[in-house]
Amino acid sequence: SHYKNNQTLISPEYYLKKALTQITNDLSFYNQSLQVLEKFEKIMGNTNRSKSYYASICWITSNIFVREYRTLIAEKTQIDEKCIYLQTKILLGLIGCKNVKEIKGKNINKIGV
């Protein structure tokens, strides 16, 4: 119980970086993913996130910046594509979008709320 009381919160950037290192070493994609993460962190607040949340951030990034990483993200993070799809649908709903086609090639700052 002593160790449970001394837990520190690890930043979402850490978990995103962990997912990204499994996917690619592309620094540009990493920076783009951070922009997307920042957008959703403002909306999500202090809620618990699953591993699929960070894979979904990567998937959303790959759609906004028109990259073909969809299958690669699922394979490298070892998270089922359907799980990522469902998490992505939830996240997109938070910004008023129904599917990833709506965000493809758009400016992250001009998407949603």
JSON list of C-alpha atoms in Angstrom, two decimals:
[
{"chain": "A", "resi": 1, "resn": "SER", "atom": "CA", "xyz": [0.00, 0.00, 0.00]},
{"chain": "A", "resi": 2, "resn": "HIS", "atom": "CA", "xyz": [2.98, 2.29, 0.54]},
{"chain": "A", "resi": 3, "resn": "TYR", "atom": "CA", "xyz": [3.86, 2.16, -3.16]},
{"chain": "A", "resi": 4, "resn": "LYS", "atom": "CA", "xyz": [0.28, 2.73, -4.28]},
{"chain": "A", "resi": 5, "resn": "ASN", "atom": "CA", "xyz": [0.16, 6.00, -2.36]},
{"chain": "A", "resi": 6, "resn": "ASN", "atom": "CA", "xyz": [3.35, 7.26, -4.02]},
{"chain": "A", "resi": 7, "resn": "GLN", "atom": "CA", "xyz": [2.31, 6.74, -7.63]},
{"chain": "A", "resi": 8, "resn": "THR", "atom": "CA", "xyz": [3.11, 9.62, -9.91]},
{"chain": "A", "resi": 9, "resn": "LEU", "atom": "CA", "xyz": [1.17, 10.49, -13.00]},
{"chain": "A", "resi": 10, "resn": "ILE", "atom": "CA", "xyz": [3.04, 9.89, -16.22]},
{"chain": "A", "resi": 11, "resn": "SER", "atom": "CA", "xyz": [2.33, 12.39, -18.96]},
{"chain": "A", "resi": 12, "resn": "PRO", "atom": "CA", "xyz": [0.26, 11.38, -21.99]},
{"chain": "A", "resi": 13, "resn": "GLU", "atom": "CA", "xyz": [3.24, 12.35, -24.18]},
{"chain": "A", "resi": 14, "resn": "TYR", "atom": "CA", "xyz": [5.20, 9.51, -22.61]},
{"chain": "A", "resi": 15, "resn": "TYR", "atom": "CA", "xyz": [2.56, 6.93, -23.56]},
{"chain": "A", "resi": 16, "resn": "LEU", "atom": "CA", "xyz": [2.21, 8.40, -27.04]},
{"chain": "A", "resi": 17, "resn": "LYS", "atom": "CA", "xyz": [5.97, 8.25, -27.54]},
{"chain": "A", "resi": 18, "resn": "LYS", "atom": "CA", "xyz": [5.92, 4.65, -26.35]},
{"chain": "A", "resi": 19, "resn": "ALA", "atom": "CA", "xyz": [3.29, 3.79, -28.99]},
{"chain": "A", "resi": 20, "resn": "LEU", "atom": "CA", "xyz": [5.12, 5.77, -31.67]},
{"chain": "A", "resi": 21, "resn": "THR", "atom": "CA", "xyz": [8.43, 3.99, -31.07]},
{"chain": "A", "resi": 22, "resn": "GLN", "atom": "CA", "xyz": [6.62, 0.75, -31.87]},
{"chain": "A", "resi": 23, "resn": "ILE", "atom": "CA", "xyz": [5.25, 2.19, -35.11]},
{"chain": "A", "resi": 24, "resn": "THR", "atom": "CA", "xyz": [7.92, 4.37, -36.72]},
{"chain": "A", "resi": 25, "resn": "ASN", "atom": "CA", "xyz": [11.00, 6.47, -36.06]},
{"chain": "A", "resi": 26, "resn": "ASP", "atom": "CA", "xyz": [9.70, 9.26, -38.33]},
{"chain": "A", "resi": 27, "resn": "LEU", "atom": "CA", "xyz": [10.29, 12.49, -36.37]},
{"chain": "A", "resi": 28, "resn": "SER", "atom": "CA", "xyz": [7.80, 14.41, -38.51]},
{"chain": "A", "resi": 29, "resn": "PHE", "atom": "CA", "xyz": [5.04, 11.90, -37.70]},
{"chain": "A", "resi": 30, "resn": "TYR", "atom": "CA", "xyz": [5.98, 12.12, -34.03]},
{"chain": "A", "resi": 31, "resn": "ASN", "atom": "CA", "xyz": [5.58, 15.92, -34.05]},
{"chain": "A", "resi": 32, "resn": "GLN", "atom": "CA", "xyz": [2.30, 15.68, -35.94]},
{"chain": "A", "resi": 33, "resn": "SER", "atom": "CA", "xyz": [1.02, 13.12, -33.43]},
{"chain": "A", "resi": 34, "resn": "LEU", "atom": "CA", "xyz": [1.88, 15.47, -30.56]},
{"chain": "A", "resi": 35, "resn": "GLN", "atom": "CA", "xyz": [-0.28, 18.17, -32.18]},
{"chain": "A", "resi": 36, "resn": "VAL", "atom": "CA", "xyz": [-3.20, 15.76, -32.39]},
{"chain": "A", "resi": 37, "resn": "LEU", "atom": "CA", "xyz": [-2.63, 14.58, -28.81]},
{"chain": "A", "resi": 38, "resn": "GLU", "atom": "CA", "xyz": [-2.68, 18.18, -27.55]},
{"chain": "A", "resi": 39, "resn": "LYS", "atom": "CA", "xyz": [-6.01, 18.78, -29.28]},
{"chain": "A", "resi": 40, "resn": "PHE", "atom": "CA", "xyz": [-7.63, 15.74, -27.66]},
{"chain": "A", "resi": 41, "resn": "GLU", "atom": "CA", "xyz": [-6.02, 16.25, -24.25]},
{"chain": "A", "resi": 42, "resn": "LYS", "atom": "CA", "xyz": [-7.79, 19.62, -24.01]},
{"chain": "A", "resi": 43, "resn": "ILE", "atom": "CA", "xyz": [-11.09, 17.84, -24.63]},
{"chain": "A", "resi": 44, "resn": "MET", "atom": "CA", "xyz": [-10.49, 14.68, -22.59]},
{"chain": "A", "resi": 45, "resn": "GLY", "atom": "CA", "xyz": [-9.33, 16.28, -19.35]},
{"chain": "A", "resi": 46, "resn": "ASN", "atom": "CA", "xyz": [-8.21, 13.95, -16.57]},
{"chain": "A", "resi": 47, "resn": "THR", "atom": "CA", "xyz": [-9.80, 10.68, -17.63]},
{"chain": "A", "resi": 48, "resn": "ASN", "atom": "CA", "xyz": [-8.25, 7.24, -17.83]},
{"chain": "A", "resi": 49, "resn": "ARG", "atom": "CA", "xyz": [-6.91, 6.23, -21.22]},
{"chain": "A", "resi": 50, "resn": "SER", "atom": "CA", "xyz": [-6.38, 2.80, -22.66]},
{"chain": "A", "resi": 51, "resn": "LYS", "atom": "CA", "xyz": [-3.56, 1.67, -24.92]},
{"chain": "A", "resi": 52, "resn": "SER", "atom": "CA", "xyz": [-5.95, 1.97, -27.85]},
{"chain": "A", "resi": 53, "resn": "TYR", "atom": "CA", "xyz": [-6.33, 5.71, -27.11]},
{"chain": "A", "resi": 54, "resn": "TYR", "atom": "CA", "xyz": [-2.71, 6.35, -28.09]},
{"chain": "A", "resi": 55, "resn": "ALA", "atom": "CA", "xyz": [-2.96, 4.05, -31.11]},
{"chain": "A", "resi": 56, "resn": "SER", "atom": "CA", "xyz": [-6.08, 5.99, -32.13]},
{"chain": "A", "resi": 57, "resn": "ILE", "atom": "CA", "xyz": [-4.20, 9.28, -31.82]},
{"chain": "A", "resi": 58, "resn": "CYS", "atom": "CA", "xyz": [-1.65, 7.82, -34.23]},
{"chain": "A", "resi": 59, "resn": "TRP", "atom": "CA", "xyz": [-4.39, 6.63, -36.55]},
{"chain": "A", "resi": 60, "resn": "ILE", "atom": "CA", "xyz": [-6.08, 10.04, -36.54]},
{"chain": "A", "resi": 61, "resn": "THR", "atom": "CA", "xyz": [-2.69, 11.64, -37.22]},
{"chain": "A", "resi": 62, "resn": "SER", "atom": "CA", "xyz": [-2.08, 9.35, -40.16]},
{"chain": "A", "resi": 63, "resn": "ASN", "atom": "CA", "xyz": [-5.44, 10.41, -41.61]},
{"chain": "A", "resi": 64, "resn": "ILE", "atom": "CA", "xyz": [-5.07, 14.13, -41.04]},
{"chain": "A", "resi": 65, "resn": "PHE", "atom": "CA", "xyz": [-1.59, 14.17, -42.54]},
{"chain": "A", "resi": 66, "resn": "VAL", "atom": "CA", "xyz": [-2.51, 11.60, -45.23]},
{"chain": "A", "resi": 67, "resn": "ARG", "atom": "CA", "xyz": [-0.14, 8.80, -44.30]},
{"chain": "A", "resi": 68, "resn": "GLU", "atom": "CA", "xyz": [-0.77, 5.12, -44.90]},
{"chain": "A", "resi": 69, "resn": "TYR", "atom": "CA", "xyz": [-0.09, 3.83, -41.38]},
{"chain": "A", "resi": 70, "resn": "ARG", "atom": "CA", "xyz": [-3.46, 2.26, -40.51]},
{"chain": "A", "resi": 71, "resn": "THR", "atom": "CA", "xyz": [-2.52, -1.42, -40.65]},
{"chain": "A", "resi": 72, "resn": "LEU", "atom": "CA", "xyz": [1.03, -0.70, -39.49]},
{"chain": "A", "resi": 73, "resn": "ILE", "atom": "CA", "xyz": [-0.28, 0.97, -36.31]},
{"chain": "A", "resi": 74, "resn": "ALA", "atom": "CA", "xyz": [-2.43, -2.05, -35.44]},
{"chain": "A", "resi": 75, "resn": "GLU", "atom": "CA", "xyz": [0.35, -4.53, -36.18]},
{"chain": "A", "resi": 76, "resn": "LYS", "atom": "CA", "xyz": [3.15, -2.69, -34.38]},
{"chain": "A", "resi": 77, "resn": "THR", "atom": "CA", "xyz": [1.14, -1.78, -31.27]},
{"chain": "A", "resi": 78, "resn": "GLN", "atom": "CA", "xyz": [-0.46, -5.25, -31.20]},
{"chain": "A", "resi": 79, "resn": "ILE", "atom": "CA", "xyz": [-3.90, -3.71, -30.77]},
{"chain": "A", "resi": 80, "resn": "ASP", "atom": "CA", "xyz": [-6.77, -5.04, -32.83]},
{"chain": "A", "resi": 81, "resn": "GLU", "atom": "CA", "xyz": [-7.81, -2.74, -35.69]},
{"chain": "A", "resi": 82, "resn": "LYS", "atom": "CA", "xyz": [-11.43, -2.94, -34.58]},
{"chain": "A", "resi": 83, "resn": "CYS", "atom": "CA", "xyz": [-10.49, -1.73, -31.09]},
{"chain": "A", "resi": 84, "resn": "ILE", "atom": "CA", "xyz": [-8.56, 1.19, -32.59]},
{"chain": "A", "resi": 85, "resn": "TYR", "atom": "CA", "xyz": [-11.46, 1.91, -34.95]},
{"chain": "A", "resi": 86, "resn": "LEU", "atom": "CA", "xyz": [-13.97, 2.04, -32.08]},
{"chain": "A", "resi": 87, "resn": "GLN", "atom": "CA", "xyz": [-11.71, 4.26, -29.95]},
{"chain": "A", "resi": 88, "resn": "THR", "atom": "CA", "xyz": [-11.11, 6.53, -32.94]},
{"chain": "A", "resi": 89, "resn": "LYS", "atom": "CA", "xyz": [-14.85, 6.83, -33.54]},
{"chain": "A", "resi": 90, "resn": "ILE", "atom": "CA", "xyz": [-15.32, 7.93, -29.91]},
{"chain": "A", "resi": 91, "resn": "LEU", "atom": "CA", "xyz": [-12.52, 10.50, -30.17]},
{"chain": "A", "resi": 92, "resn": "LEU", "atom": "CA", "xyz": [-13.81, 11.88, -33.46]},
{"chain": "A", "resi": 93, "resn": "GLY", "atom": "CA", "xyz": [-17.27, 12.19, -31.94]},
{"chain": "A", "resi": 94, "resn": "LEU", "atom": "CA", "xyz": [-15.78, 14.53, -29.34]},
{"chain": "A", "resi": 95, "resn": "ILE", "atom": "CA", "xyz": [-14.77, 16.96, -32.08]},
{"chain": "A", "resi": 96, "resn": "GLY", "atom": "CA", "xyz": [-17.99, 16.60, -34.06]},
{"chain": "A", "resi": 97, "resn": "CYS", "atom": "CA", "xyz": [-16.78, 14.22, -36.77]},
{"chain": "A", "resi": 98, "resn": "LYS", "atom": "CA", "xyz": [-18.27, 10.88, -37.74]},
{"chain": "A", "resi": 99, "resn": "ASN", "atom": "CA", "xyz": [-15.36, 9.24, -39.56]},
{"chain": "A", "resi": 100, "resn": "VAL", "atom": "CA", "xyz": [-11.74, 9.77, -40.51]},
{"chain": "A", "resi": 101, "resn": "LYS", "atom": "CA", "xyz": [-12.63, 10.80, -44.07]},
{"chain": "A", "resi": 102, "resn": "GLU", "atom": "CA", "xyz": [-13.89, 14.08, -42.63]},
{"chain": "A", "resi": 103, "resn": "ILE", "atom": "CA", "xyz": [-10.45, 14.97, -41.24]},
{"chain": "A", "resi": 104, "resn": "LYS", "atom": "CA", "xyz": [-8.23, 13.73, -44.06]},
{"chain": "A", "resi": 105, "resn": "GLY", "atom": "CA", "xyz": [-5.82, 16.45, -45.12]},
{"chain": "A", "resi": 106, "resn": "LYS", "atom": "CA", "xyz": [-7.34, 19.11, -42.82]},
{"chain": "A", "resi": 107, "resn": "ASN", "atom": "CA", "xyz": [-5.55, 21.48, -40.46]},
{"chain": "A", "resi": 108, "resn": "ILE", "atom": "CA", "xyz": [-5.70, 20.00, -36.93]},
{"chain": "A", "resi": 109, "resn": "ASN", "atom": "CA", "xyz": [-6.44, 23.41, -35.43]},
{"chain": "A", "resi": 110, "resn": "LYS", "atom": "CA", "xyz": [-9.48, 23.89, -37.66]},
{"chain": "A", "resi": 111, "resn": "ILE", "atom": "CA", "xyz": [-11.08, 20.51, -36.96]},
{"chain": "A", "resi": 112, "resn": "GLY", "atom": "CA", "xyz": [-13.97, 20.32, -34.53]},
{"chain": "A", "resi": 113, "resn": "VAL", "atom": "CA", "xyz": [-14.26, 22.48, -31.45]}
]
